[in-house]
Amino acid sequence: MEARDVLGSYNLKSTNCRNEVLNLLLNSHQALAQSEIEKQVDYSHDRVTVYRTLKTFLDKGLVHKVLDDEGGTKYALCNECAEDHHNHEHVHFKCENCGQTLCLDNIAIPTIELPKGYNISEKNLLIQGTCKNCS
């Protein structure tokens, strides 16, 4: 699917920066950090523009955040999310060898029962090891 079509399906205006960032995410099989995205888009898109693009994508349900083991944030495309409902409670895997962070969409985060008085707002599960390409 073309970036412009995807943007249109989320009621987002097509801009050069949005198209470039979305194309990177569409063609990547791994989650990308903002710094990785900044290095691959046209130099005319400054850091703030890339940040605002990612924030818009996140707010619209087009991408979700992936927290890595170093406290950094990466971004990956959502499969079945919408602006009013993110559903990305799946396992993420970080390869200790190549550093790739991947979404394992078919593996759900197990149900967690918290003590009374605690409320879950978000769940993240990162598994680390060696990916199939590095094994």
mmCIF file of C-alpha atoms in Angstrom:
data_model
loop_
_atom_site.group_PDB
_atom_site.id
_atom_site.type_symbol
_atom_site.label_atom_id
_atom_site.label_comp_id
_atom_site.label_asym_id
_atom_site.label_seq_id
_atom_site.Cartn_x
_atom_site.Cartn_y
_atom_site.Cartn_z
ATOM 1 C CA MET A 1 0.000 0.000 0.000
ATOM 2 C CA GLU A 2 1.215 3.502 -0.826
ATOM 3 C CA ALA A 3 1.958 6.009 1.937
ATOM 4 C CA ARG A 4 -0.546 8.518 0.512
ATOM 5 C CA ASP A 5 -3.310 5.900 0.625
ATOM 6 C CA VAL A 6 -2.489 5.005 4.219
ATOM 7 C CA LEU A 7 -2.405 8.667 5.257
ATOM 8 C CA GLY A 8 -5.751 9.232 3.559
ATOM 9 C CA SER A 9 -7.309 6.266 5.363
ATOM 10 C CA TYR A 10 -6.302 7.924 8.661
ATOM 11 C CA ASN A 11 -7.615 11.320 7.504
ATOM 12 C CA LEU A 12 -4.113 12.758 7.472
ATOM 13 C CA LYS A 13 -2.871 15.302 4.970
ATOM 14 C CA SER A 14 -0.093 14.000 2.749
ATOM 15 C CA THR A 15 3.130 15.964 3.255
ATOM 16 C CA ASN A 16 6.671 15.195 2.135
ATOM 17 C CA CYS A 17 7.819 14.437 5.668
ATOM 18 C CA ARG A 18 4.810 12.244 6.481
ATOM 19 C CA ASN A 19 5.251 10.327 3.235
ATOM 20 C CA GLU A 20 8.972 9.754 3.840
ATOM 21 C CA VAL A 21 8.563 8.689 7.477
ATOM 22 C CA LEU A 22 5.649 6.415 6.666
ATOM 23 C CA ASN A 23 7.503 4.838 3.739
ATOM 24 C CA LEU A 24 10.435 4.083 6.051
ATOM 25 C CA LEU A 25 8.111 2.391 8.526
ATOM 26 C CA LEU A 26 6.217 0.529 5.791
ATOM 27 C CA ASN A 27 9.479 -0.837 4.382
ATOM 28 C CA SER A 28 11.083 -1.668 7.710
ATOM 29 C CA HIS A 29 10.624 -5.001 9.410
ATOM 30 C CA GLN A 30 11.732 -3.559 12.716
ATOM 31 C CA ALA A 31 10.874 -0.715 15.067
ATOM 32 C CA LEU A 32 12.838 2.473 14.398
ATOM 33 C CA ALA A 33 14.089 5.150 16.780
ATOM 34 C CA GLN A 34 13.487 8.786 15.898
ATOM 35 C CA SER A 35 17.236 9.232 15.410
ATOM 36 C CA GLU A 36 17.281 6.362 12.893
ATOM 37 C CA ILE A 37 14.386 7.929 11.017
ATOM 38 C CA GLU A 38 16.049 11.363 11.022
ATOM 39 C CA LYS A 39 19.163 9.900 9.368
ATOM 40 C CA GLN A 40 17.129 8.371 6.539
ATOM 41 C CA VAL A 41 14.744 11.216 5.622
ATOM 42 C CA ASP A 42 15.541 14.260 3.528
ATOM 43 C CA TYR A 43 17.846 16.674 5.347
ATOM 44 C CA SER A 44 15.217 19.425 5.005
ATOM 45 C CA HIS A 45 13.022 17.666 7.600
ATOM 46 C CA ASP A 46 14.447 18.835 10.898
ATOM 47 C CA ARG A 47 14.243 16.974 14.191
ATOM 48 C CA VAL A 48 11.123 18.844 15.362
ATOM 49 C CA THR A 49 9.247 18.079 12.126
ATOM 50 C CA VAL A 50 10.077 14.371 12.402
ATOM 51 C CA TYR A 51 9.028 14.400 16.074
ATOM 52 C CA ARG A 52 5.709 16.094 15.252
ATOM 53 C CA THR A 53 5.111 13.617 12.428
ATOM 54 C CA LEU A 54 5.684 10.659 14.769
ATOM 55 C CA LYS A 55 3.473 12.259 17.434
ATOM 56 C CA THR A 56 0.677 12.742 14.887
ATOM 57 C CA PHE A 57 1.034 9.127 13.730
ATOM 58 C CA LEU A 58 0.927 7.976 17.357
ATOM 59 C CA ASP A 59 -2.140 10.107 18.166
ATOM 60 C CA LYS A 60 -3.981 8.797 15.081
ATOM 61 C CA GLY A 61 -3.230 5.134 15.848
ATOM 62 C CA LEU A 62 -0.920 4.657 12.889
ATOM 63 C CA VAL A 63 2.152 3.771 14.988
ATOM 64 C CA HIS A 64 2.845 2.591 18.496
ATOM 65 C CA LYS A 65 5.775 3.095 20.833
ATOM 66 C CA VAL A 66 8.184 0.302 21.596
ATOM 67 C CA LEU A 67 10.328 0.808 24.684
ATOM 68 C CA ASP A 68 13.767 -0.742 24.481
ATOM 69 C CA ASP A 69 16.096 -2.030 27.170
ATOM 70 C CA GLU A 70 18.025 1.249 27.284
ATOM 71 C CA GLY A 71 14.968 3.369 28.043
ATOM 72 C CA GLY A 72 14.712 4.658 24.489
ATOM 73 C CA THR A 73 11.604 4.793 22.349
ATOM 74 C CA LYS A 74 11.182 3.225 18.950
ATOM 75 C CA TYR A 75 8.192 3.339 16.641
ATOM 76 C CA ALA A 76 6.453 0.574 14.706
ATOM 77 C CA LEU A 77 3.347 0.488 12.548
ATOM 78 C CA CYS A 78 0.117 -0.537 14.220
ATOM 79 C CA ASN A 79 -1.801 -3.385 12.658
ATOM 80 C CA GLU A 80 -5.288 -2.873 14.066
ATOM 81 C CA CYS A 81 -5.335 0.453 15.877
ATOM 82 C CA ALA A 82 -7.452 3.550 15.557
ATOM 83 C CA GLU A 83 -7.226 7.088 16.870
ATOM 84 C CA ASP A 84 -9.443 6.285 19.844
ATOM 85 C CA HIS A 85 -8.145 2.773 20.522
ATOM 86 C CA HIS A 86 -4.582 1.478 20.482
ATOM 87 C CA ASN A 87 -4.357 -2.306 20.634
ATOM 88 C CA HIS A 88 -0.685 -3.158 20.571
ATOM 89 C CA GLU A 89 -0.316 -5.312 23.624
ATOM 90 C CA HIS A 90 1.990 -7.796 22.005
ATOM 91 C CA VAL A 91 5.509 -8.917 22.797
ATOM 92 C CA HIS A 92 8.515 -7.060 21.437
ATOM 93 C CA PHE A 93 11.852 -8.778 20.853
ATOM 94 C CA LYS A 94 15.272 -7.124 20.835
ATOM 95 C CA CYS A 95 18.206 -8.999 19.373
ATOM 96 C CA GLU A 96 21.279 -8.637 21.567
ATOM 97 C CA ASN A 97 23.501 -9.240 18.557
ATOM 98 C CA CYS A 98 22.197 -6.988 15.754
ATOM 99 C CA GLY A 99 20.130 -4.601 17.921
ATOM 100 C CA GLN A 100 16.906 -4.940 15.907
ATOM 101 C CA THR A 101 13.659 -4.550 17.828
ATOM 102 C CA LEU A 102 10.759 -6.499 16.332
ATOM 103 C CA CYS A 103 7.043 -6.730 17.030
ATOM 104 C CA LEU A 104 5.844 -10.268 17.658
ATOM 105 C CA ASP A 105 2.218 -9.491 16.878
ATOM 106 C CA ASN A 106 1.012 -13.050 17.361
ATOM 107 C CA ILE A 107 2.250 -13.280 20.957
ATOM 108 C CA ALA A 108 0.002 -11.417 23.382
ATOM 109 C CA ILE A 109 1.172 -10.037 26.690
ATOM 110 C CA PRO A 110 -0.195 -12.306 29.409
ATOM 111 C CA THR A 111 -2.985 -11.040 31.643
ATOM 112 C CA ILE A 112 -1.586 -9.450 34.765
ATOM 113 C CA GLU A 113 -3.630 -9.047 37.935
ATOM 114 C CA LEU A 114 -2.453 -6.105 40.000
ATOM 115 C CA PRO A 115 -3.206 -5.595 43.683
ATOM 116 C CA LYS A 116 -6.353 -3.676 44.572
ATOM 117 C CA GLY A 117 -5.990 0.061 43.982
ATOM 118 C CA TYR A 118 -3.573 -0.269 41.051
ATOM 119 C CA ASN A 119 -4.735 0.528 37.520
ATOM 120 C CA ILE A 120 -2.962 -0.420 34.300
ATOM 121 C CA SER A 121 -2.677 2.292 31.678
ATOM 122 C CA GLU A 122 -0.188 0.550 29.407
ATOM 123 C CA LYS A 123 1.654 -2.772 29.195
ATOM 124 C CA ASN A 124 5.033 -3.407 27.582
ATOM 125 C CA LEU A 125 6.916 -6.678 27.370
ATOM 126 C CA LEU A 126 10.399 -6.775 25.866
ATOM 127 C CA ILE A 127 12.146 -10.078 25.418
ATOM 128 C CA GLN A 128 15.852 -10.054 24.648
ATOM 129 C CA GLY A 129 17.898 -12.729 22.984
ATOM 130 C CA THR A 130 19.146 -13.645 19.536
ATOM 131 C CA CYS A 131 16.931 -13.230 16.460
ATOM 132 C CA LYS A 132 16.529 -15.908 13.797
ATOM 133 C CA ASN A 133 18.988 -14.112 11.484
ATOM 134 C CA CYS A 134 21.722 -14.009 14.135
ATOM 135 C CA SER A 135 21.201 -17.464 15.640
#
